[in-house]
């Protein structure tokens, strides 16, 4: 018995999952080019020559894409509700909290790739392999995690999108289930904190 999708409408599960892919593309693929582009053009050295703290530089690189990600999510939610007829039984506060946590992890991953590779081509390739493809294949969007081989299930614990798909589907179909949301938000924020720390540590003011 399906309590929250009695008609077994596939779009009720697929559309929120597709929104995760959109957010992953904006978060990881776009930010993967931010610092690598500046390293290639030589403008990053000039920026590092200023007295601005490195964490502030990293934070300012993330803010525009964070706003862009939230705006894209607003467009996706509008299309999902008005265009596809999805119910929205949760609150905007829960949606904002879930999306913000995922964007923190996704943007951090993209920026970490950008800072480590310092090359736009490599950044794009690594972002596809480490960010976009796992979000599509290992998040539970296309394939049920419980049906995957056990070693693959273990790998999914390292994919931030895994903790975004189920809360996003829940906020649409069920409502505010904070007992489900809060652990997922905490894990995604932990991913974001790790990536942010890694980016900050990888940026140095000395040039080899």
mmCIF file of C-alpha atoms in Angstrom:
data_model
loop_
_atom_site.group_PDB
_atom_site.id
_atom_site.type_symbol
_atom_site.label_atom_id
_atom_site.label_comp_id
_atom_site.label_asym_id
_atom_site.label_seq_id
_atom_site.Cartn_x
_atom_site.Cartn_y
_atom_site.Cartn_z
ATOM 1 C CA UNK A 1 0.000 0.000 0.000
ATOM 2 C CA UNK A 2 1.438 3.361 -1.070
ATOM 3 C CA UNK A 3 0.292 6.014 1.360
ATOM 4 C CA UNK A 4 1.771 9.085 -0.329
ATOM 5 C CA UNK A 5 1.639 8.060 -3.993
ATOM 6 C CA UNK A 6 -1.467 5.857 -4.285
ATOM 7 C CA UNK A 7 -1.689 6.315 -8.046
ATOM 8 C CA UNK A 8 1.916 5.123 -8.487
ATOM 9 C CA UNK A 9 2.664 8.204 -10.565
ATOM 10 C CA UNK A 10 6.263 7.882 -11.692
ATOM 11 C CA UNK A 11 6.692 11.635 -12.056
ATOM 12 C CA UNK A 12 6.144 12.050 -8.318
ATOM 13 C CA UNK A 13 9.459 10.279 -7.762
ATOM 14 C CA UNK A 14 11.372 11.151 -10.929
ATOM 15 C CA UNK A 15 10.844 14.913 -10.971
ATOM 16 C CA UNK A 16 12.371 15.537 -7.513
ATOM 17 C CA UNK A 17 15.251 13.271 -8.518
ATOM 18 C CA UNK A 18 15.771 15.274 -11.697
ATOM 19 C CA UNK A 19 15.919 18.400 -9.570
ATOM 20 C CA UNK A 20 18.834 16.842 -7.700
ATOM 21 C CA UNK A 21 20.703 16.412 -10.989
ATOM 22 C CA UNK A 22 20.075 20.061 -11.889
ATOM 23 C CA UNK A 23 21.416 21.173 -8.519
ATOM 24 C CA UNK A 24 24.458 18.919 -8.885
ATOM 25 C CA UNK A 25 25.210 20.373 -12.311
ATOM 26 C CA UNK A 26 24.997 23.935 -11.024
ATOM 27 C CA UNK A 27 26.845 23.180 -7.821
ATOM 28 C CA UNK A 28 29.708 20.986 -8.963
ATOM 29 C CA UNK A 29 30.223 21.535 -12.681
ATOM 30 C CA UNK A 30 30.063 25.334 -12.661
ATOM 31 C CA UNK A 31 32.192 25.897 -9.584
ATOM 32 C CA UNK A 32 34.781 23.426 -10.907
ATOM 33 C CA UNK A 33 35.759 26.132 -13.410
ATOM 34 C CA UNK A 34 35.940 29.056 -10.985
ATOM 35 C CA UNK A 35 39.486 28.891 -9.629
ATOM 36 C CA UNK A 36 40.975 26.814 -12.425
ATOM 37 C CA UNK A 37 40.036 29.573 -14.876
ATOM 38 C CA UNK A 38 41.740 32.182 -12.709
ATOM 39 C CA UNK A 39 44.847 30.032 -12.279
ATOM 40 C CA UNK A 40 45.104 29.603 -16.051
ATOM 41 C CA UNK A 41 44.653 33.336 -16.705
ATOM 42 C CA UNK A 42 47.053 34.330 -13.935
ATOM 43 C CA UNK A 43 44.527 36.458 -12.072
ATOM 44 C CA UNK A 44 44.557 34.184 -9.029
ATOM 45 C CA UNK A 45 48.097 35.245 -8.179
ATOM 46 C CA UNK A 46 47.049 38.871 -8.145
ATOM 47 C CA UNK A 47 44.144 38.043 -5.886
ATOM 48 C CA UNK A 48 46.372 36.142 -3.475
ATOM 49 C CA UNK A 49 48.725 39.129 -3.339
ATOM 50 C CA UNK A 50 46.022 41.141 -1.597
ATOM 51 C CA UNK A 51 45.587 41.025 2.206
ATOM 52 C CA UNK A 52 42.186 39.327 1.868
ATOM 53 C CA UNK A 53 42.109 36.137 4.011
ATOM 54 C CA UNK A 54 41.972 32.920 2.008
ATOM 55 C CA UNK A 55 38.705 31.743 3.666
ATOM 56 C CA UNK A 56 37.112 35.035 2.602
ATOM 57 C CA UNK A 57 38.290 34.475 -0.986
ATOM 58 C CA UNK A 58 36.800 30.989 -1.006
ATOM 59 C CA UNK A 59 33.545 32.205 0.545
ATOM 60 C CA UNK A 60 33.161 34.988 -2.029
ATOM 61 C CA UNK A 61 33.682 32.480 -4.827
ATOM 62 C CA UNK A 62 30.816 30.358 -3.490
ATOM 63 C CA UNK A 63 28.189 33.018 -2.784
ATOM 64 C CA UNK A 64 27.141 33.826 -6.408
ATOM 65 C CA UNK A 65 26.698 30.147 -7.250
ATOM 66 C CA UNK A 66 24.856 29.531 -3.996
ATOM 67 C CA UNK A 67 22.338 32.242 -4.929
ATOM 68 C CA UNK A 68 22.144 30.868 -8.484
ATOM 69 C CA UNK A 69 21.479 27.382 -7.118
ATOM 70 C CA UNK A 70 18.648 28.557 -4.882
ATOM 71 C CA UNK A 71 17.132 30.524 -7.760
ATOM 72 C CA UNK A 72 17.323 27.443 -9.988
ATOM 73 C CA UNK A 73 15.650 25.376 -7.300
ATOM 74 C CA UNK A 74 12.851 27.948 -7.118
ATOM 75 C CA UNK A 75 12.317 27.611 -10.868
ATOM 76 C CA UNK A 76 12.398 23.801 -10.637
ATOM 77 C CA UNK A 77 9.846 23.738 -7.811
ATOM 78 C CA UNK A 78 7.535 26.061 -9.747
ATOM 79 C CA UNK A 79 7.741 23.866 -12.862
ATOM 80 C CA UNK A 80 7.266 20.693 -10.786
ATOM 81 C CA UNK A 81 4.125 21.976 -9.056
ATOM 82 C CA UNK A 82 2.500 23.916 -11.893
ATOM 83 C CA UNK A 83 3.792 21.956 -14.874
ATOM 84 C CA UNK A 84 3.881 18.385 -13.603
ATOM 85 C CA UNK A 85 1.186 18.621 -10.953
ATOM 86 C CA UNK A 86 3.347 17.471 -8.039
ATOM 87 C CA UNK A 87 1.916 18.064 -4.588
ATOM 88 C CA UNK A 88 3.984 20.209 -2.247
ATOM 89 C CA UNK A 89 3.021 19.125 1.257
ATOM 90 C CA UNK A 90 6.059 20.438 3.115
ATOM 91 C CA UNK A 91 7.138 23.959 4.006
ATOM 92 C CA UNK A 92 9.383 26.400 2.210
ATOM 93 C CA UNK A 93 11.591 26.485 5.310
ATOM 94 C CA UNK A 94 12.279 22.752 5.069
ATOM 95 C CA UNK A 95 12.914 23.011 1.328
ATOM 96 C CA UNK A 96 15.321 25.917 1.859
ATOM 97 C CA UNK A 97 17.214 24.080 4.608
ATOM 98 C CA UNK A 98 17.578 20.894 2.558
ATOM 99 C CA UNK A 99 18.641 22.689 -0.620
ATOM 100 C CA UNK A 100 21.079 24.970 1.200
ATOM 101 C CA UNK A 101 22.780 22.007 2.846
ATOM 102 C CA UNK A 102 23.155 20.170 -0.458
ATOM 103 C CA UNK A 103 24.434 23.270 -2.228
ATOM 104 C CA UNK A 104 27.049 23.690 0.487
ATOM 105 C CA UNK A 105 28.354 20.177 -0.179
ATOM 106 C CA UNK A 106 28.077 20.366 -3.970
ATOM 107 C CA UNK A 107 29.662 23.812 -4.286
ATOM 108 C CA UNK A 108 32.435 22.809 -1.917
ATOM 109 C CA UNK A 109 33.228 19.720 -3.976
ATOM 110 C CA UNK A 110 33.352 21.701 -7.217
ATOM 111 C CA UNK A 111 35.566 24.384 -5.719
ATOM 112 C CA UNK A 112 37.886 21.765 -4.225
ATOM 113 C CA UNK A 113 38.286 20.126 -7.639
ATOM 114 C CA UNK A 114 38.952 23.530 -9.183
ATOM 115 C CA UNK A 115 41.572 24.470 -6.589
ATOM 116 C CA UNK A 116 43.395 21.139 -6.778
ATOM 117 C CA UNK A 117 43.541 20.704 -10.556
ATOM 118 C CA UNK A 118 44.143 24.362 -11.576
ATOM 119 C CA UNK A 119 43.108 23.379 -15.101
ATOM 120 C CA UNK A 120 39.696 23.903 -16.679
ATOM 121 C CA UNK A 121 39.710 20.737 -18.775
ATOM 122 C CA UNK A 122 40.760 18.536 -15.862
ATOM 123 C CA UNK A 123 38.305 20.283 -13.548
ATOM 124 C CA UNK A 124 35.416 19.542 -15.899
ATOM 125 C CA UNK A 125 36.378 15.880 -16.238
ATOM 126 C CA UNK A 126 36.833 15.363 -12.509
ATOM 127 C CA UNK A 127 33.568 17.187 -11.775
ATOM 128 C CA UNK A 128 31.742 14.827 -14.138
ATOM 129 C CA UNK A 129 33.323 11.741 -12.581
ATOM 130 C CA UNK A 130 33.179 12.774 -8.914
ATOM 131 C CA UNK A 131 30.094 14.962 -8.838
ATOM 132 C CA UNK A 132 27.615 14.607 -11.689
ATOM 133 C CA UNK A 133 27.730 10.874 -12.462
ATOM 134 C CA UNK A 134 27.560 9.696 -8.820
ATOM 135 C CA UNK A 135 24.632 12.056 -8.258
ATOM 136 C CA UNK A 136 22.797 10.429 -11.134
ATOM 137 C CA UNK A 137 23.738 6.773 -10.634
ATOM 138 C CA UNK A 138 24.441 6.329 -6.911
ATOM 139 C CA UNK A 139 21.998 8.683 -5.203
ATOM 140 C CA UNK A 140 18.926 6.475 -5.430
ATOM 141 C CA UNK A 141 17.419 8.591 -8.214
ATOM 142 C CA UNK A 142 17.746 6.126 -11.093
ATOM 143 C CA UNK A 143 18.412 2.894 -9.194
ATOM 144 C CA UNK A 144 17.254 1.789 -5.774
ATOM 145 C CA UNK A 145 20.204 1.686 -3.406
ATOM 146 C CA UNK A 146 18.877 -1.436 -1.667
ATOM 147 C CA UNK A 147 19.012 -3.328 -4.976
ATOM 148 C CA UNK A 148 22.666 -2.465 -5.620
ATOM 149 C CA UNK A 149 25.517 -4.873 -4.793
ATOM 150 C CA UNK A 150 26.742 -4.450 -1.245
ATOM 151 C CA UNK A 151 30.123 -2.857 -2.160
ATOM 152 C CA UNK A 152 28.322 -0.270 -4.300
ATOM 153 C CA UNK A 153 25.950 0.474 -1.427
ATOM 154 C CA UNK A 154 28.954 1.283 0.744
ATOM 155 C CA UNK A 155 30.224 3.714 -1.898
ATOM 156 C CA UNK A 156 26.880 5.545 -1.937
ATOM 157 C CA UNK A 157 27.514 6.715 1.626
ATOM 158 C CA UNK A 158 30.197 8.995 0.151
ATOM 159 C CA UNK A 159 27.818 10.630 -2.342
ATOM 160 C CA UNK A 160 26.235 13.849 -0.965
ATOM 161 C CA UNK A 161 23.279 13.521 -3.351
ATOM 162 C CA UNK A 162 22.228 10.323 -1.551
ATOM 163 C CA UNK A 163 21.225 12.466 1.427
ATOM 164 C CA UNK A 164 19.319 14.915 -0.782
ATOM 165 C CA UNK A 165 17.075 12.682 -2.894
ATOM 166 C CA UNK A 166 14.947 11.164 -0.131
ATOM 167 C CA UNK A 167 14.393 14.417 1.858
ATOM 168 C CA UNK A 168 13.469 16.232 -1.356
ATOM 169 C CA UNK A 169 10.943 13.558 -2.316
ATOM 170 C CA UNK A 170 9.611 13.614 1.245
ATOM 171 C CA UNK A 171 9.084 17.368 1.365
ATOM 172 C CA UNK A 172 6.999 17.113 -1.806
ATOM 173 C CA UNK A 173 4.968 13.977 -1.122
ATOM 174 C CA UNK A 174 4.821 13.646 2.663
ATOM 175 C CA UNK A 175 5.533 16.969 4.352
ATOM 176 C CA UNK A 176 7.948 18.121 7.015
ATOM 177 C CA UNK A 177 9.564 15.066 8.583
ATOM 178 C CA UNK A 178 12.369 16.725 10.524
ATOM 179 C CA UNK A 179 13.499 13.435 12.042
ATOM 180 C CA UNK A 180 14.504 12.509 8.486
ATOM 181 C CA UNK A 181 15.668 15.953 7.397
ATOM 182 C CA UNK A 182 17.992 16.873 10.259
ATOM 183 C CA UNK A 183 20.406 13.902 9.999
ATOM 184 C CA UNK A 184 20.619 14.360 6.212
ATOM 185 C CA UNK A 185 21.218 18.101 6.585
ATOM 186 C CA UNK A 186 23.930 17.490 9.186
ATOM 187 C CA UNK A 187 25.731 15.002 6.929
ATOM 188 C CA UNK A 188 25.588 17.302 3.895
ATOM 189 C CA UNK A 189 26.901 20.218 5.972
ATOM 190 C CA UNK A 190 29.716 17.977 7.204
ATOM 191 C CA UNK A 191 30.623 17.231 3.579
ATOM 192 C CA UNK A 192 30.585 20.956 2.862
ATOM 193 C CA UNK A 193 32.788 21.752 5.863
ATOM 194 C CA UNK A 194 35.312 19.105 4.799
ATOM 195 C CA UNK A 195 35.461 20.412 1.217
ATOM 196 C CA UNK A 196 35.727 24.024 2.399
ATOM 197 C CA UNK A 197 38.610 23.132 4.723
ATOM 198 C CA UNK A 198 40.337 21.205 1.952
ATOM 199 C CA UNK A 199 40.028 24.122 -0.469
ATOM 200 C CA UNK A 200 41.345 26.585 2.100
ATOM 201 C CA UNK A 201 44.319 24.345 2.876
ATOM 202 C CA UNK A 202 45.178 23.822 -0.800
ATOM 203 C CA UNK A 203 45.440 27.549 -1.574
ATOM 204 C CA UNK A 204 48.801 29.069 -0.690
ATOM 205 C CA UNK A 205 50.153 32.562 -1.204
ATOM 206 C CA UNK A 206 53.529 31.248 -2.363
ATOM 207 C CA UNK A 207 53.959 30.178 -5.970
ATOM 208 C CA UNK A 208 56.262 27.275 -6.765
#
